[in-house]
Amino acid sequence: MIKEEVHGATEEEQQAQSKKAMKKQQKEAEKAAKKAEKQAKLAAEQQSTDEDDFAKDRYGVSVMVQSQQKLDRTLVRVQDLAPEKADQLIWLRARVHTSRAKGKQCFLVLRQQQFNVQALVAVGDRASKQMVKFAANITKESIVDVEALVRKVEQKIESCSQQDVELHIERIFVISQAEPRLPLQLEDAVRPDGEGDEEGRATVNQDTKLDNRVIDLRTTTSQAIFRLQSGVCQLFRDTLTNKGFVEIQTPKIISAASEGGANVFTVSYFKTSAYLAQSPQLYKQMCICADFDKVFCVGPVFRAEDSNTHRHLTEFVGLDIEMAFNYHYHEVIDSITDTMVQIFKGLRDNFQTEIQTVNKQFPSEPFKFLEPTLRLEYTEAVAMLREAGVEMGDEDDLSTPNEKLLGRLVKEKYDTDFYVLDKYPLAVRPFYTMPDPNNPKYSNSYDMFMRGEEILSGAQRIHDAQLLTDRAVHHQIDLEKIKSYIDSFRYGAPPHGGGGIGLERVCMLYLGLHNVRQTSMFPRDPKRLTP
Amino acid sequence: MPMYQVKPVCGGEMNVDVPTCMYKLPNIHAQQGNSRTSEHALQNGEVDSAVKALEVRQDEIMRKLYELKAAVEGLAKTVTTPDADLDLTVSSSLSSQACSSTLFKGATDLDTLLGKDLGALRDIVINANPAQPPLTLLVLHSLLCQRYRVLSTVHVHSSVTSVPPQLLSCLGPRHADSYARHMFQLGFTLIWKDVPKLQMKFSVQNMCPIEGEANVARFLFKLLAPYPSDPALATLVDSWVDTAFFQLADCSAKERAVVLRALNSTLGRSPWLVGSEFSLADIACWCCVLQSGAAPSAPSNVQRWLMACENLGHFGPAKLLLQ
């Protein structure tokens, strides 16, 4: 009985359900009918429009470029669009930055790297209503080929980099279509901090930017940053080559940890394990012992430091210098500081537009420096800090806040963002640092600072095997592990010194940015391995 | 003489009322009282021979010191009186450098002038525009170099694109010890920078920047010699310095002519502009006269004074820049 009842109940339920389903079906049928009607209408419309679209072959989505044919068409660069090109019919390939339809016309902003230009499709004898509609519906960031007339404009177009001309589009073909939903909007990504809050507009946070780095790199700010970074590298190479330095390549897989032993990445190496180089230090020094006299290298450096700060990366590009000197390690300091000054000057003179572009999003004071570079001694720095109320011992290392404070004090007095601090206490430097000849507490070592942050740390190295052994023993380093290093000085080694600079840090500090990830194209930190 | 002696504080005869409830003891000091008489005599009468010898020695030392002081004063007079200087310039065969080191006397101690040394080099930073090289400061710099161990450095600020080579070497060749900053008493850092007005920074913590070449010159001169203690003379120096910078340096020819006449009449009465000694007034006026280009057409007393200044030998660096 009970079963039956249950059965009955389910039947009832089923009946009820079928009733519901019936209703649903009915509704759906109605909907479908409506839809079909609409579609028919639309198709009819389409047909009718297609029929009287005289500009049919002037727009469309072109077939995928598979190198079917080699056209002799010359494409003009957006940055070359100037009033001199007025009234010329040109071809151009660019991205659709924005599009805005307005009745019978559609305004597009076409972008090529950091340059952009306004373009216009208007219903007329060349373009049809359908063509305008098509242009308005091209998704942002799609790549298009455009044939257009260059026209001078009466009023400057403030929103574009090419302010004096606009394009009157005659043909437009989509070469590569972007998906309609972008993970981030370019305008949002370049909006200065703070401005978004006021107007209720969006800004893009760092992680979103880094997750979608390809799109983020298209922004004017990113374009400018990485062009400037390339400039730093170029200037570094040019200056040093002119000074008679030789560029060397050093291995990145090494058998023993070069500095200390902490902070190295271990990788499996066939049946044993190896390490990723923390710095090309040993190899630079070996090259000096091999009579290359002055060497530099540009290459990746790995640090297994689990520090999530604004200025630490686990992999970065090191610009390393090592040189033999004659009598005093200040010859090395002079060489390095002069190289830095040449880089700063080159950036100041040749990268002003890039600097201004970055400044629009991240305002900062222009980078100031002195030539020759200001050199202060460690004891002086300690005295300056004490005068400012900081309590520290003579041989204490500078803490990060103290470095910043010192940077401010130096800037106030000398008005320079770049200076050298010389004669560090021996106790806070690595074992291979040459001690000061007059005061055993100090050493022939130096740090260089940009905007109060350390960018380079260097020293005169010990080039005497015996002294090196003594110092290593004093630091309780296992002599077996550094045997090959010490051995390289046994067969005559010239006195030498050097230092290493982090490319990303230099760019960040030169531009006054606040995070080193902004100047690393695909940054690696303890929490990020992709993209 | 094992111990020093003291006279009795109160008289020997004193009647003390002794309570009768206690028993009496004989005076324990009374027995020694008799043996003390000879020492009493020493204390009241003649002095011990050892003390005497000491006094004689002290007198001798003092006498020698007075002699030395007189000798030095005599020497200073012959060297620093303007007449003696003028004699030198007239004969002009003698090296003027020889007397220059003793030109400015007076107690000037960097610790009292610039505050206690905290271990940092006392660095005077001067921001100057390369369009207007501060000649007076270069003269004062060379004077400071004779007085102290000065670390001189020239920098170019990034706000200036290029600077003529003579401005880079205007503080003379590099000091041989310049690699060790701690070995110097004073730093003189000249920065060629795009500044509207010359600027000096010393201690950013306790001092605001000093603006204007005249004011910086006053500051630097005080490191060499104290200002005249006579307020009237001090005011005269100040007044001449201002005249030099406001009326000679960049003004109409008419105004300049008036100042030159005033200089001429003052220099007719005394060898130097203020008082009987070479002072900041002379340095400032010399530089401004030369800089304005009025030197060749200056009146005779001014010409003579210009020569006398030059013969002191401090104006070398400034002259190099004028050429």
PDB file of N, CA, C and O in Angstrom, chain A residues 328 330 345 348-349 367-377 379-380 383-384 386-388 409 411-416 422-423 438, chain B residues 118-125 127 151 154-161 168 178-182 189 191-193 201-206:
ATOM      1  N   HIS A 328      95.531  52.440  -7.859  1.00  0.00           N
ATOM      2  CA  HIS A 328      94.519  52.725  -6.846  1.00  0.00           C
ATOM      3  C   HIS A 328      93.158  52.295  -7.369  1.00  0.00           C
ATOM      4  O   HIS A 328      92.838  52.531  -8.529  1.00  0.00           O
ATOM      5  N   HIS A 330      90.453  53.515  -7.014  1.00  0.00           N
ATOM      6  CA  HIS A 330      89.594  54.618  -7.457  1.00  0.00           C
ATOM      7  C   HIS A 330      89.573  54.738  -8.980  1.00  0.00           C
ATOM      8  O   HIS A 330      88.643  55.310  -9.546  1.00  0.00           O
ATOM      9  N   LYS A 345      73.441  60.575 -19.228  1.00  0.00           N
ATOM     10  CA  LYS A 345      73.445  61.665 -20.207  1.00  0.00           C
ATOM     11  C   LYS A 345      72.759  61.220 -21.494  1.00  0.00           C
ATOM     12  O   LYS A 345      71.967  61.962 -22.067  1.00  0.00           O
ATOM     13  N   ARG A 348      69.108  61.174 -20.925  1.00  0.00           N
ATOM     14  CA  ARG A 348      68.594  62.551 -20.826  1.00  0.00           C
ATOM     15  C   ARG A 348      68.471  63.173 -22.217  1.00  0.00           C
ATOM     16  O   ARG A 348      67.508  63.857 -22.520  1.00  0.00           O
ATOM     17  N   ASP A 349      69.464  62.902 -23.076  1.00  0.00           N
ATOM     18  CA  ASP A 349      69.494  63.582 -24.360  1.00  0.00           C
ATOM     19  C   ASP A 349      68.695  62.854 -25.449  1.00  0.00           C
ATOM     20  O   ASP A 349      68.185  63.497 -26.360  1.00  0.00           O
ATOM     21  N   PHE A 367      65.727  62.809 -13.097  1.00  0.00           N
ATOM     22  CA  PHE A 367      66.901  62.248 -12.446  1.00  0.00           C
ATOM     23  C   PHE A 367      68.061  63.236 -12.528  1.00  0.00           C
ATOM     24  O   PHE A 367      68.397  63.716 -13.601  1.00  0.00           O
ATOM     25  N   LYS A 368      68.663  63.540 -11.385  1.00  0.00           N
ATOM     26  CA  LYS A 368      69.764  64.510 -11.358  1.00  0.00           C
ATOM     27  C   LYS A 368      71.076  63.825 -11.016  1.00  0.00           C
ATOM     28  O   LYS A 368      71.093  62.883 -10.225  1.00  0.00           O
ATOM     29  N   PHE A 369      72.153  64.294 -11.598  1.00  0.00           N
ATOM     30  CA  PHE A 369      73.449  63.696 -11.290  1.00  0.00           C
ATOM     31  C   PHE A 369      74.561  64.728 -11.457  1.00  0.00           C
ATOM     32  O   PHE A 369      74.339  65.803 -12.009  1.00  0.00           O
ATOM     33  N   LEU A 370      75.718  64.399 -10.943  1.00  0.00           N
ATOM     34  CA  LEU A 370      76.879  65.285 -11.055  1.00  0.00           C
ATOM     35  C   LEU A 370      77.935  64.599 -11.903  1.00  0.00           C
ATOM     36  O   LEU A 370      78.022  63.384 -11.955  1.00  0.00           O
ATOM     37  N   GLU A 371      78.738  65.393 -12.573  1.00  0.00           N
ATOM     38  CA  GLU A 371      79.859  64.845 -13.305  1.00  0.00           C
ATOM     39  C   GLU A 371      81.100  65.640 -12.948  1.00  0.00           C
ATOM     40  O   GLU A 371      81.094  66.860 -13.107  1.00  0.00           O
ATOM     41  N   PRO A 372      82.169  65.053 -12.472  1.00  0.00           N
ATOM     42  CA  PRO A 372      82.295  63.666 -12.050  1.00  0.00           C
ATOM     43  C   PRO A 372      81.400  63.355 -10.849  1.00  0.00           C
ATOM     44  O   PRO A 372      80.976  64.259 -10.148  1.00  0.00           O
ATOM     45  N   THR A 373      81.149  62.086 -10.643  1.00  0.00           N
ATOM     46  CA  THR A 373      80.207  61.659  -9.613  1.00  0.00           C
ATOM     47  C   THR A 373      80.726  61.965  -8.211  1.00  0.00           C
ATOM     48  O   THR A 373      81.915  61.874  -7.949  1.00  0.00           O
ATOM     49  N   LEU A 374      79.779  62.346  -7.360  1.00  0.00           N
ATOM     50  CA  LEU A 374      80.130  62.633  -5.971  1.00  0.00           C
ATOM     51  C   LEU A 374      80.555  61.352  -5.264  1.00  0.00           C
ATOM     52  O   LEU A 374      79.911  60.325  -5.396  1.00  0.00           O
ATOM     53  N   ARG A 375      81.672  61.429  -4.512  1.00  0.00           N
ATOM     54  CA  ARG A 375      82.120  60.271  -3.744  1.00  0.00           C
ATOM     55  C   ARG A 375      82.190  60.662  -2.276  1.00  0.00           C
ATOM     56  O   ARG A 375      82.847  61.635  -1.928  1.00  0.00           O
ATOM     57  N   LEU A 376      81.501  59.939  -1.433  1.00  0.00           N
ATOM     58  CA  LEU A 376      81.565  60.185   0.006  1.00  0.00           C
ATOM     59  C   LEU A 376      82.160  58.955   0.660  1.00  0.00           C
ATOM     60  O   LEU A 376      82.116  57.870   0.097  1.00  0.00           O
ATOM     61  N   GLU A 377      82.706  59.135   1.856  1.00  0.00           N
ATOM     62  CA  GLU A 377      83.240  57.976   2.564  1.00  0.00           C
ATOM     63  C   GLU A 377      82.244  57.499   3.612  1.00  0.00           C
ATOM     64  O   GLU A 377      81.428  58.266   4.106  1.00  0.00           O
ATOM     65  N   THR A 379      82.488  56.705   6.719  1.00  0.00           N
ATOM     66  CA  THR A 379      82.490  57.401   8.016  1.00  0.00           C
ATOM     67  C   THR A 379      81.712  58.703   7.924  1.00  0.00           C
ATOM     68  O   THR A 379      81.035  59.100   8.873  1.00  0.00           O
ATOM     69  N   GLU A 380      81.820  59.362   6.783  1.00  0.00           N
ATOM     70  CA  GLU A 380      81.070  60.603   6.596  1.00  0.00           C
ATOM     71  C   GLU A 380      79.578  60.326   6.625  1.00  0.00           C
ATOM     72  O   GLU A 380      78.800  61.083   7.214  1.00  0.00           O
ATOM     73  N   ALA A 383      78.457  59.824  10.036  1.00  0.00           N
ATOM     74  CA  ALA A 383      78.382  61.102  10.741  1.00  0.00           C
ATOM     75  C   ALA A 383      77.140  61.892  10.319  1.00  0.00           C
ATOM     76  O   ALA A 383      76.453  62.486  11.156  1.00  0.00           O
ATOM     77  N   MET A 384      76.839  61.867   9.017  1.00  0.00           N
ATOM     78  CA  MET A 384      75.657  62.599   8.535  1.00  0.00           C
ATOM     79  C   MET A 384      74.381  62.012   9.134  1.00  0.00           C
ATOM     80  O   MET A 384      73.467  62.736   9.518  1.00  0.00           O
ATOM     81  N   ARG A 386      74.165  60.333  11.921  1.00  0.00           N
ATOM     82  CA  ARG A 386      74.105  60.613  13.361  1.00  0.00           C
ATOM     83  C   ARG A 386      73.623  62.035  13.603  1.00  0.00           C
ATOM     84  O   ARG A 386      72.864  62.303  14.524  1.00  0.00           O
ATOM     85  N   GLU A 387      74.100  62.940  12.755  1.00  0.00           N
ATOM     86  CA  GLU A 387      73.676  64.329  12.890  1.00  0.00           C
ATOM     87  C   GLU A 387      72.166  64.431  12.706  1.00  0.00           C
ATOM     88  O   GLU A 387      71.512  65.274  13.296  1.00  0.00           O
ATOM     89  N   ALA A 388      71.635  63.547  11.872  1.00  0.00           N
ATOM     90  CA  ALA A 388      70.189  63.557  11.624  1.00  0.00           C
ATOM     91  C   ALA A 388      69.440  62.764  12.685  1.00  0.00           C
ATOM     92  O   ALA A 388      68.235  62.576  12.566  1.00  0.00           O
ATOM     93  N   LEU A 409      69.483  63.110   2.511  1.00  0.00           N
ATOM     94  CA  LEU A 409      70.436  64.095   3.029  1.00  0.00           C
ATOM     95  C   LEU A 409      71.409  64.527   1.944  1.00  0.00           C
ATOM     96  O   LEU A 409      71.697  65.713   1.775  1.00  0.00           O
ATOM     97  N   LYS A 411      70.970  64.312  -1.263  1.00  0.00           N
ATOM     98  CA  LYS A 411      70.260  65.049  -2.307  1.00  0.00           C
ATOM     99  C   LYS A 411      70.051  66.493  -1.883  1.00  0.00           C
ATOM    100  O   LYS A 411      70.211  67.419  -2.677  1.00  0.00           O
ATOM    101  N   GLU A 412      69.720  66.688  -0.617  1.00  0.00           N
ATOM    102  CA  GLU A 412      69.457  68.035  -0.131  1.00  0.00           C
ATOM    103  C   GLU A 412      70.705  68.910  -0.252  1.00  0.00           C
ATOM    104  O   GLU A 412      70.638  70.064  -0.627  1.00  0.00           O
ATOM    105  N   LYS A 413      71.842  68.311   0.063  1.00  0.00           N
ATOM    106  CA  LYS A 413      73.057  69.114   0.073  1.00  0.00           C
ATOM    107  C   LYS A 413      73.680  69.243  -1.315  1.00  0.00           C
ATOM    108  O   LYS A 413      74.095  70.318  -1.718  1.00  0.00           O
ATOM    109  N   TYR A 414      73.750  68.127  -2.032  1.00  0.00           N
ATOM    110  CA  TYR A 414      74.481  68.146  -3.307  1.00  0.00           C
ATOM    111  C   TYR A 414      73.557  68.135  -4.523  1.00  0.00           C
ATOM    112  O   TYR A 414      74.027  68.272  -5.643  1.00  0.00           O
ATOM    113  N   ASP A 415      72.255  67.914  -4.298  1.00  0.00           N
ATOM    114  CA  ASP A 415      71.274  67.862  -5.368  1.00  0.00           C
ATOM    115  C   ASP A 415      71.658  66.833  -6.430  1.00  0.00           C
ATOM    116  O   ASP A 415      71.658  67.128  -7.619  1.00  0.00           O
ATOM    117  N   THR A 416      72.015  65.646  -5.992  1.00  0.00           N
ATOM    118  CA  THR A 416      72.305  64.583  -6.949  1.00  0.00           C
ATOM    119  C   THR A 416      71.583  63.318  -6.522  1.00  0.00           C
ATOM    120  O   THR A 416      71.458  63.030  -5.333  1.00  0.00           O
ATOM    121  N   ASP A 422      82.098  55.166  -0.333  1.00  0.00           N
ATOM    122  CA  ASP A 422      83.382  54.468  -0.426  1.00  0.00           C
ATOM    123  C   ASP A 422      83.809  54.012   0.967  1.00  0.00           C
ATOM    124  O   ASP A 422      83.336  54.536   1.967  1.00  0.00           O
ATOM    125  N   LYS A 423      84.711  53.037   1.023  1.00  0.00           N
ATOM    126  CA  LYS A 423      85.334  52.625   2.291  1.00  0.00           C
ATOM    127  C   LYS A 423      84.349  52.009   3.273  1.00  0.00           C
ATOM    128  O   LYS A 423      84.167  52.508   4.386  1.00  0.00           O
ATOM    129  N   ASN A 438      95.365  51.354   5.539  1.00  0.00           N
ATOM    130  CA  ASN A 438      95.665  52.200   6.699  1.00  0.00           C
ATOM    131  C   ASN A 438      94.838  51.874   7.925  1.00  0.00           C
ATOM    132  O   ASN A 438      95.235  52.174   9.042  1.00  0.00           O
TER     133      ASN A 438
ATOM    134  N   LEU B 118      82.122  66.104  13.460  1.00  0.00           N
ATOM    135  CA  LEU B 118      81.458  64.846  13.806  1.00  0.00           C
ATOM    136  C   LEU B 118      82.050  63.670  13.044  1.00  0.00           C
ATOM    137  O   LEU B 118      81.492  62.589  13.003  1.00  0.00           O
ATOM    138  N   GLY B 119      83.160  63.916  12.375  1.00  0.00           N
ATOM    139  CA  GLY B 119      83.763  62.825  11.625  1.00  0.00           C
ATOM    140  C   GLY B 119      83.560  62.976  10.141  1.00  0.00           C
ATOM    141  O   GLY B 119      84.243  62.357   9.347  1.00  0.00           O
ATOM    142  N   ALA B 120      82.611  63.803   9.759  1.00  0.00           N
ATOM    143  CA  ALA B 120      82.393  64.025   8.325  1.00  0.00           C
ATOM    144  C   ALA B 120      83.246  65.202   7.894  1.00  0.00           C
ATOM    145  O   ALA B 120      83.521  66.096   8.680  1.00  0.00           O
ATOM    146  N   LEU B 121      83.647  65.166   6.643  1.00  0.00           N
ATOM    147  CA  LEU B 121      84.371  66.299   6.099  1.00  0.00           C
ATOM    148  C   LEU B 121      83.429  67.498   6.114  1.00  0.00           C
ATOM    149  O   LEU B 121      82.284  67.399   5.727  1.00  0.00           O
ATOM    150  N   ARG B 122      83.948  68.648   6.602  1.00  0.00           N
ATOM    151  CA  ARG B 122      83.111  69.853   6.563  1.00  0.00           C
ATOM    152  C   ARG B 122      83.121  70.347   5.134  1.00  0.00           C
ATOM    153  O   ARG B 122      84.079  70.945   4.681  1.00  0.00           O
ATOM    154  N   ASP B 123      82.054  70.052   4.435  1.00  0.00           N
ATOM    155  CA  ASP B 123      82.044  70.321   3.007  1.00  0.00           C
ATOM    156  C   ASP B 123      81.172  71.531   2.694  1.00  0.00           C
ATOM    157  O   ASP B 123      79.988  71.547   2.996  1.00  0.00           O
ATOM    158  N   ILE B 124      81.799  72.541   2.100  1.00  0.00           N
ATOM    159  CA  ILE B 124      81.049  73.716   1.666  1.00  0.00           C
ATOM    160  C   ILE B 124      80.671  73.492   0.209  1.00  0.00           C
ATOM    161  O   ILE B 124      81.537  73.319  -0.638  1.00  0.00           O
ATOM    162  N   VAL B 125      79.372  73.450  -0.059  1.00  0.00           N
ATOM    163  CA  VAL B 125      78.912  73.192  -1.422  1.00  0.00           C
ATOM    164  C   VAL B 125      78.417  74.490  -2.035  1.00  0.00           C
ATOM    165  O   VAL B 125      77.572  75.173  -1.454  1.00  0.00           O
ATOM    166  N   ASN B 127      76.745  76.150  -5.408  1.00  0.00           N
ATOM    167  CA  ASN B 127      76.105  75.978  -6.708  1.00  0.00           C
ATOM    168  C   ASN B 127      76.226  77.285  -7.477  1.00  0.00           C
ATOM    169  O   ASN B 127      75.697  78.304  -7.048  1.00  0.00           O
ATOM    170  N   LEU B 151      89.980  70.203   0.461  1.00  0.00           N
ATOM    171  CA  LEU B 151      89.714  69.274  -0.638  1.00  0.00           C
ATOM    172  C   LEU B 151      88.809  69.995  -1.635  1.00  0.00           C
ATOM    173  O   LEU B 151      87.647  70.255  -1.359  1.00  0.00           O
ATOM    174  N   VAL B 154      85.342  70.031  -8.387  1.00  0.00           N
ATOM    175  CA  VAL B 154      84.418  70.711  -9.293  1.00  0.00           C
ATOM    176  C   VAL B 154      83.527  69.659  -9.934  1.00  0.00           C
ATOM    177  O   VAL B 154      84.012  68.629 -10.386  1.00  0.00           O
ATOM    178  N   HIS B 155      82.214  69.896  -9.908  1.00  0.00           N
ATOM    179  CA  HIS B 155      81.271  68.982 -10.555  1.00  0.00           C
ATOM    180  C   HIS B 155      80.413  69.769 -11.538  1.00  0.00           C
ATOM    181  O   HIS B 155      80.265  70.974 -11.405  1.00  0.00           O
ATOM    182  N   VAL B 156      79.827  69.044 -12.476  1.00  0.00           N
ATOM    183  CA  VAL B 156      78.838  69.656 -13.364  1.00  0.00           C
ATOM    184  C   VAL B 156      77.504  68.983 -13.089  1.00  0.00           C
ATOM    185  O   VAL B 156      77.408  67.763 -13.107  1.00  0.00           O
ATOM    186  N   HIS B 157      76.501  69.775 -12.801  1.00  0.00           N
ATOM    187  CA  HIS B 157      75.174  69.234 -12.512  1.00  0.00           C
ATOM    188  C   HIS B 157      74.463  68.878 -13.818  1.00  0.00           C
ATOM    189  O   HIS B 157      74.745  69.462 -14.859  1.00  0.00           O
ATOM    190  N   SER B 158      73.540  67.918 -13.739  1.00  0.00           N
ATOM    191  CA  SER B 158      72.879  67.459 -14.972  1.00  0.00           C
ATOM    192  C   SER B 158      71.995  68.534 -15.595  1.00  0.00           C
ATOM    193  O   SER B 158      71.566  68.389 -16.729  1.00  0.00           O
ATOM    194  N   SER B 159      71.723  69.620 -14.862  1.00  0.00           N
ATOM    195  CA  SER B 159      70.903  70.681 -15.446  1.00  0.00           C
ATOM    196  C   SER B 159      71.700  71.528 -16.433  1.00  0.00           C
ATOM    197  O   SER B 159      71.142  72.359 -17.134  1.00  0.00           O
ATOM    198  N   VAL B 160      73.011  71.317 -16.473  1.00  0.00           N
ATOM    199  CA  VAL B 160      73.863  72.067 -17.391  1.00  0.00           C
ATOM    200  C   VAL B 160      74.432  71.068 -18.398  1.00  0.00           C
ATOM    201  O   VAL B 160      74.925  70.010 -18.012  1.00  0.00           O
ATOM    202  N   THR B 161      74.340  71.393 -19.686  1.00  0.00           N
ATOM    203  CA  THR B 161      74.796  70.408 -20.669  1.00  0.00           C
ATOM    204  C   THR B 161      76.302  70.460 -20.893  1.00  0.00           C
ATOM    205  O   THR B 161      76.948  69.435 -20.963  1.00  0.00           O
ATOM    206  N   LEU B 168      86.167  74.025 -15.434  1.00  0.00           N
ATOM    207  CA  LEU B 168      86.324  72.727 -14.762  1.00  0.00           C
ATOM    208  C   LEU B 168      87.631  72.675 -13.976  1.00  0.00           C
ATOM    209  O   LEU B 168      87.763  71.915 -13.026  1.00  0.00           O
ATOM    210  N   SER B 178      93.717  63.493  -2.696  1.00  0.00           N
ATOM    211  CA  SER B 178      92.261  63.641  -2.791  1.00  0.00           C
ATOM    212  C   SER B 178      91.523  62.311  -2.733  1.00  0.00           C
ATOM    213  O   SER B 178      90.314  62.283  -2.638  1.00  0.00           O
ATOM    214  N   TYR B 179      92.239  61.197  -2.789  1.00  0.00           N
ATOM    215  CA  TYR B 179      91.544  59.909  -2.680  1.00  0.00           C
ATOM    216  C   TYR B 179      91.114  59.619  -1.254  1.00  0.00           C
ATOM    217  O   TYR B 179      90.306  58.740  -1.013  1.00  0.00           O
ATOM    218  N   ALA B 180      91.662  60.369  -0.291  1.00  0.00           N
ATOM    219  CA  ALA B 180      91.298  60.136   1.113  1.00  0.00           C
ATOM    220  C   ALA B 180      90.652  61.386   1.675  1.00  0.00           C
ATOM    221  O   ALA B 180      91.331  62.323   2.088  1.00  0.00           O
ATOM    222  N   ARG B 181      89.339  61.405   1.689  1.00  0.00           N
ATOM    223  CA  ARG B 181      88.620  62.611   2.084  1.00  0.00           C
ATOM    224  C   ARG B 181      88.844  62.955   3.547  1.00  0.00           C
ATOM    225  O   ARG B 181      88.784  64.116   3.933  1.00  0.00           O
ATOM    226  N   HIS B 182      89.100  61.941   4.369  1.00  0.00           N
ATOM    227  CA  HIS B 182      89.209  62.201   5.806  1.00  0.00           C
ATOM    228  C   HIS B 182      90.476  62.962   6.170  1.00  0.00           C
ATOM    229  O   HIS B 182      90.642  63.396   7.294  1.00  0.00           O
ATOM    230  N   THR B 189      83.342  72.322  -2.535  1.00  0.00           N
ATOM    231  CA  THR B 189      82.755  71.631  -3.679  1.00  0.00           C
ATOM    232  C   THR B 189      82.007  72.645  -4.527  1.00  0.00           C
ATOM    233  O   THR B 189      81.021  73.221  -4.082  1.00  0.00           O
ATOM    234  N   ILE B 191      79.781  73.311  -7.737  1.00  0.00           N
ATOM    235  CA  ILE B 191      78.926  72.603  -8.699  1.00  0.00           C
ATOM    236  C   ILE B 191      78.393  73.609  -9.710  1.00  0.00           C
ATOM    237  O   ILE B 191      77.701  74.561  -9.342  1.00  0.00           O
ATOM    238  N   TRP B 192      78.742  73.407 -10.963  1.00  0.00           N
ATOM    239  CA  TRP B 192      78.185  74.270 -12.021  1.00  0.00           C
ATOM    240  C   TRP B 192      76.787  73.787 -12.288  1.00  0.00           C
ATOM    241  O   TRP B 192      76.573  72.651 -12.711  1.00  0.00           O
ATOM    242  N   LYS B 193      75.820  74.653 -12.044  1.00  0.00           N
ATOM    243  CA  LYS B 193      74.434  74.222 -12.068  1.00  0.00           C
ATOM    244  C   LYS B 193      73.590  75.357 -12.598  1.00  0.00           C
ATOM    245  O   LYS B 193      73.967  76.520 -12.495  1.00  0.00           O
ATOM    246  N   LYS B 201      75.562  75.752   0.308  1.00  0.00           N
ATOM    247  CA  LYS B 201      74.961  74.899   1.330  1.00  0.00           C
ATOM    248  C   LYS B 201      76.069  74.364   2.195  1.00  0.00           C
ATOM    249  O   LYS B 201      77.103  73.947   1.688  1.00  0.00           O
ATOM    250  N   PHE B 202      75.860  74.393   3.492  1.00  0.00           N
ATOM    251  CA  PHE B 202      76.883  73.818   4.357  1.00  0.00           C
ATOM    252  C   PHE B 202      76.292  72.706   5.208  1.00  0.00           C
ATOM    253  O   PHE B 202      76.476  71.545   4.919  1.00  0.00           O
ATOM    254  N   SER B 203      75.563  73.075   6.213  1.00  0.00           N
ATOM    255  CA  SER B 203      74.932  72.042   7.026  1.00  0.00           C
ATOM    256  C   SER B 203      73.445  72.090   6.729  1.00  0.00           C
ATOM    257  O   SER B 203      72.779  73.069   7.040  1.00  0.00           O
ATOM    258  N   VAL B 204      72.949  71.024   6.090  1.00  0.00           N
ATOM    259  CA  VAL B 204      71.548  71.065   5.703  1.00  0.00           C
ATOM    260  C   VAL B 204      70.625  70.926   6.911  1.00  0.00           C
ATOM    261  O   VAL B 204      69.466  71.281   6.855  1.00  0.00           O
ATOM    262  N   GLN B 205      71.192  70.397   8.008  1.00  0.00           N
ATOM    263  CA  GLN B 205      70.366  70.202   9.199  1.00  0.00           C
ATOM    264  C   GLN B 205      70.127  71.518   9.935  1.00  0.00           C
ATOM    265  O   GLN B 205      69.031  71.801  10.369  1.00  0.00           O
ATOM    266  N   ASN B 206      71.215  72.305  10.076  1.00  0.00           N
ATOM    267  CA  ASN B 206      71.129  73.441  10.984  1.00  0.00           C
ATOM    268  C   ASN B 206      71.193  74.792  10.287  1.00  0.00           C
ATOM    269  O   ASN B 206      71.224  75.821  10.941  1.00  0.00           O
TER     270      ASN B 206
END
